[in-house]
Short mmCIF file of C-alpha atoms in Angstrom, two decimals:
data_model
loop_
_atom_site.label_atom_id
_atom_site.label_comp_id
_atom_site.label_asym_id
_atom_site.label_seq_id
_atom_site.Cartn_x
_atom_site.Cartn_y
_atom_site.Cartn_z
CA MET A 26 -12.34 7.60 13.89
CA VAL A 27 -10.75 4.35 12.72
CA THR A 28 -11.08 3.94 8.95
CA VAL A 29 -10.60 0.47 7.51
CA THR A 30 -10.16 0.38 3.73
CA ILE A 31 -10.40 -2.98 2.01
CA LYS A 32 -9.37 -3.37 -1.64
CA LYS A 33 -9.39 -6.85 -3.09
CA SER A 34 -9.63 -8.79 -6.28
CA GLU A 35 -9.66 -12.53 -6.74
CA ASN A 36 -5.91 -12.99 -6.24
CA LYS A 37 -4.61 -9.90 -4.41
CA GLY A 38 -5.63 -7.24 -1.97
CA LYS A 39 -4.78 -4.52 0.48
CA VAL A 40 -6.20 -3.63 3.88
CA SER A 41 -5.36 -0.40 5.66
CA VAL A 42 -6.38 0.70 9.13
CA VAL A 43 -5.86 4.39 9.85
CA GLY A 44 -6.80 6.60 12.78
CA HIS A 45 -7.91 6.26 16.37
CA ALA A 46 -11.33 5.74 17.90
CA GLY A 47 -10.74 8.75 20.11
CA GLY A 48 -12.56 7.56 23.19
CA ARG A 49 -11.47 6.77 26.69
CA GLY A 50 -12.72 4.46 29.35
CA ARG A 51 -14.48 1.19 29.70
CA ASP A 52 -16.96 1.57 26.85
CA GLY A 53 -15.06 4.12 24.80
CA GLY A 54 -12.52 4.16 22.03
CA ASP A 55 -9.72 2.42 23.87
CA ILE A 56 -11.50 -0.92 23.62
CA VAL A 57 -12.38 -0.21 19.99
CA CYS A 58 -8.76 0.59 19.08
CA ALA A 59 -7.63 -2.54 20.87
CA ALA A 60 -10.17 -4.62 18.96
CA ALA A 61 -9.17 -3.13 15.59
CA SER A 62 -5.50 -3.81 16.38
CA THR A 63 -6.32 -7.39 17.30
CA VAL A 64 -8.21 -8.02 14.06
CA MET A 65 -5.37 -6.49 12.02
CA THR A 66 -2.82 -8.65 13.84
CA MET A 67 -4.94 -11.75 13.10
CA LEU A 68 -5.04 -10.79 9.44
CA CYS A 69 -1.25 -10.40 9.29
CA GLN A 70 -0.69 -13.72 11.08
CA ASN A 71 -2.93 -15.44 8.51
CA LEU A 72 -0.84 -13.93 5.70
CA GLU A 73 2.18 -15.91 6.95
CA ASP A 74 0.69 -19.07 5.42
CA GLU A 75 3.12 -19.67 2.54
CA VAL A 76 0.89 -22.26 0.90
CA LEU A 77 -1.91 -19.72 0.43
CA PHE A 78 0.00 -16.49 -0.10
CA SER A 79 2.90 -15.90 -2.51
CA TYR A 80 3.45 -12.31 -1.46
CA ARG A 81 2.77 -10.50 1.75
CA LYS A 82 3.87 -7.20 3.10
CA TYR A 83 2.48 -5.60 6.20
CA ASN A 84 3.20 -3.04 8.84
CA LEU A 85 1.53 -2.89 12.23
CA ALA A 86 1.86 0.65 13.54
CA GLU A 87 -0.25 2.59 15.98
CA GLY A 88 -2.85 4.51 14.02
CA ASN A 89 -1.53 3.50 10.60
CA SER A 90 -1.33 -0.19 9.65
CA PHE A 91 -1.56 -1.94 6.31
CA ALA A 92 -1.34 -5.37 4.74
CA ARG A 93 -0.86 -6.29 1.07
CA TYR A 94 -1.03 -9.80 -0.29
CA HIS A 95 -1.13 -12.00 -3.40
CA VAL A 96 -2.86 -15.37 -3.31
CA ASN A 97 -1.17 -18.43 -4.82
CA GLU A 98 -2.89 -19.74 -7.93
CA GLY A 99 -5.39 -22.47 -7.14
CA TYR A 100 -5.84 -21.37 -3.51
CA GLU A 101 -8.13 -18.39 -4.09
CA ALA A 102 -11.23 -19.93 -2.50
CA VAL A 103 -9.44 -21.12 0.65
CA ALA A 104 -7.47 -17.89 1.05
CA ASN A 105 -10.58 -15.77 0.62
CA ARG A 106 -12.40 -17.74 3.35
CA VAL A 107 -9.48 -17.18 5.72
CA LEU A 108 -9.36 -13.46 4.91
CA GLU A 109 -13.13 -13.02 5.11
CA GLY A 110 -13.03 -14.25 8.70
CA CYS A 111 -10.71 -11.38 9.60
CA LEU A 112 -12.57 -8.82 7.51
CA LEU A 113 -15.80 -9.81 9.25
CA GLY A 114 -14.18 -8.66 12.49
CA PHE A 115 -13.75 -5.16 11.07
CA ARG A 116 -17.33 -5.13 9.76
CA MET A 117 -18.65 -6.18 13.17
CA LEU A 118 -16.69 -3.39 14.88
CA ALA A 119 -18.17 -0.83 12.48
CA TYR A 120 -21.66 -2.20 13.13
CA SER A 121 -21.21 -2.12 16.92
CA TYR A 122 -19.34 1.21 17.11
CA PRO A 123 -20.41 3.25 14.06
CA GLU A 124 -19.25 6.47 15.71
CA CYS A 125 -15.72 5.04 16.05
CA VAL A 126 -15.14 2.74 13.04
CA ARG A 127 -16.03 2.87 9.38
CA VAL A 128 -15.24 0.29 6.73
CA ILE A 129 -14.74 1.24 3.09
CA GLU A 130 -14.76 -1.67 0.65
CA GLU A 131 -13.41 -1.11 -2.86
CA ASN A 132 -13.08 -3.59 -5.70
#
């Protein structure tokens, strides 16, 4: 099971992706793990925007990735729209593959 934990406030947050989908084959976990990795990579690439984010730290590792960030003052609305696009990807994976992905959102 891939567990995505999202913790965010107005100006900072953390996303962690832990675990493996555990499946094999065309419709199994391999495609789900690949999709989760892709969404996490998109999130980390978005964090490289120095106008929006004053702090970013992330690690992309198989089965255990995380990203932490702080949003620059005055850019909260724009940064949150960018991040929500990525987080929607995780939510869609959990909806489509509930046996493989769960999303935990904490405030």
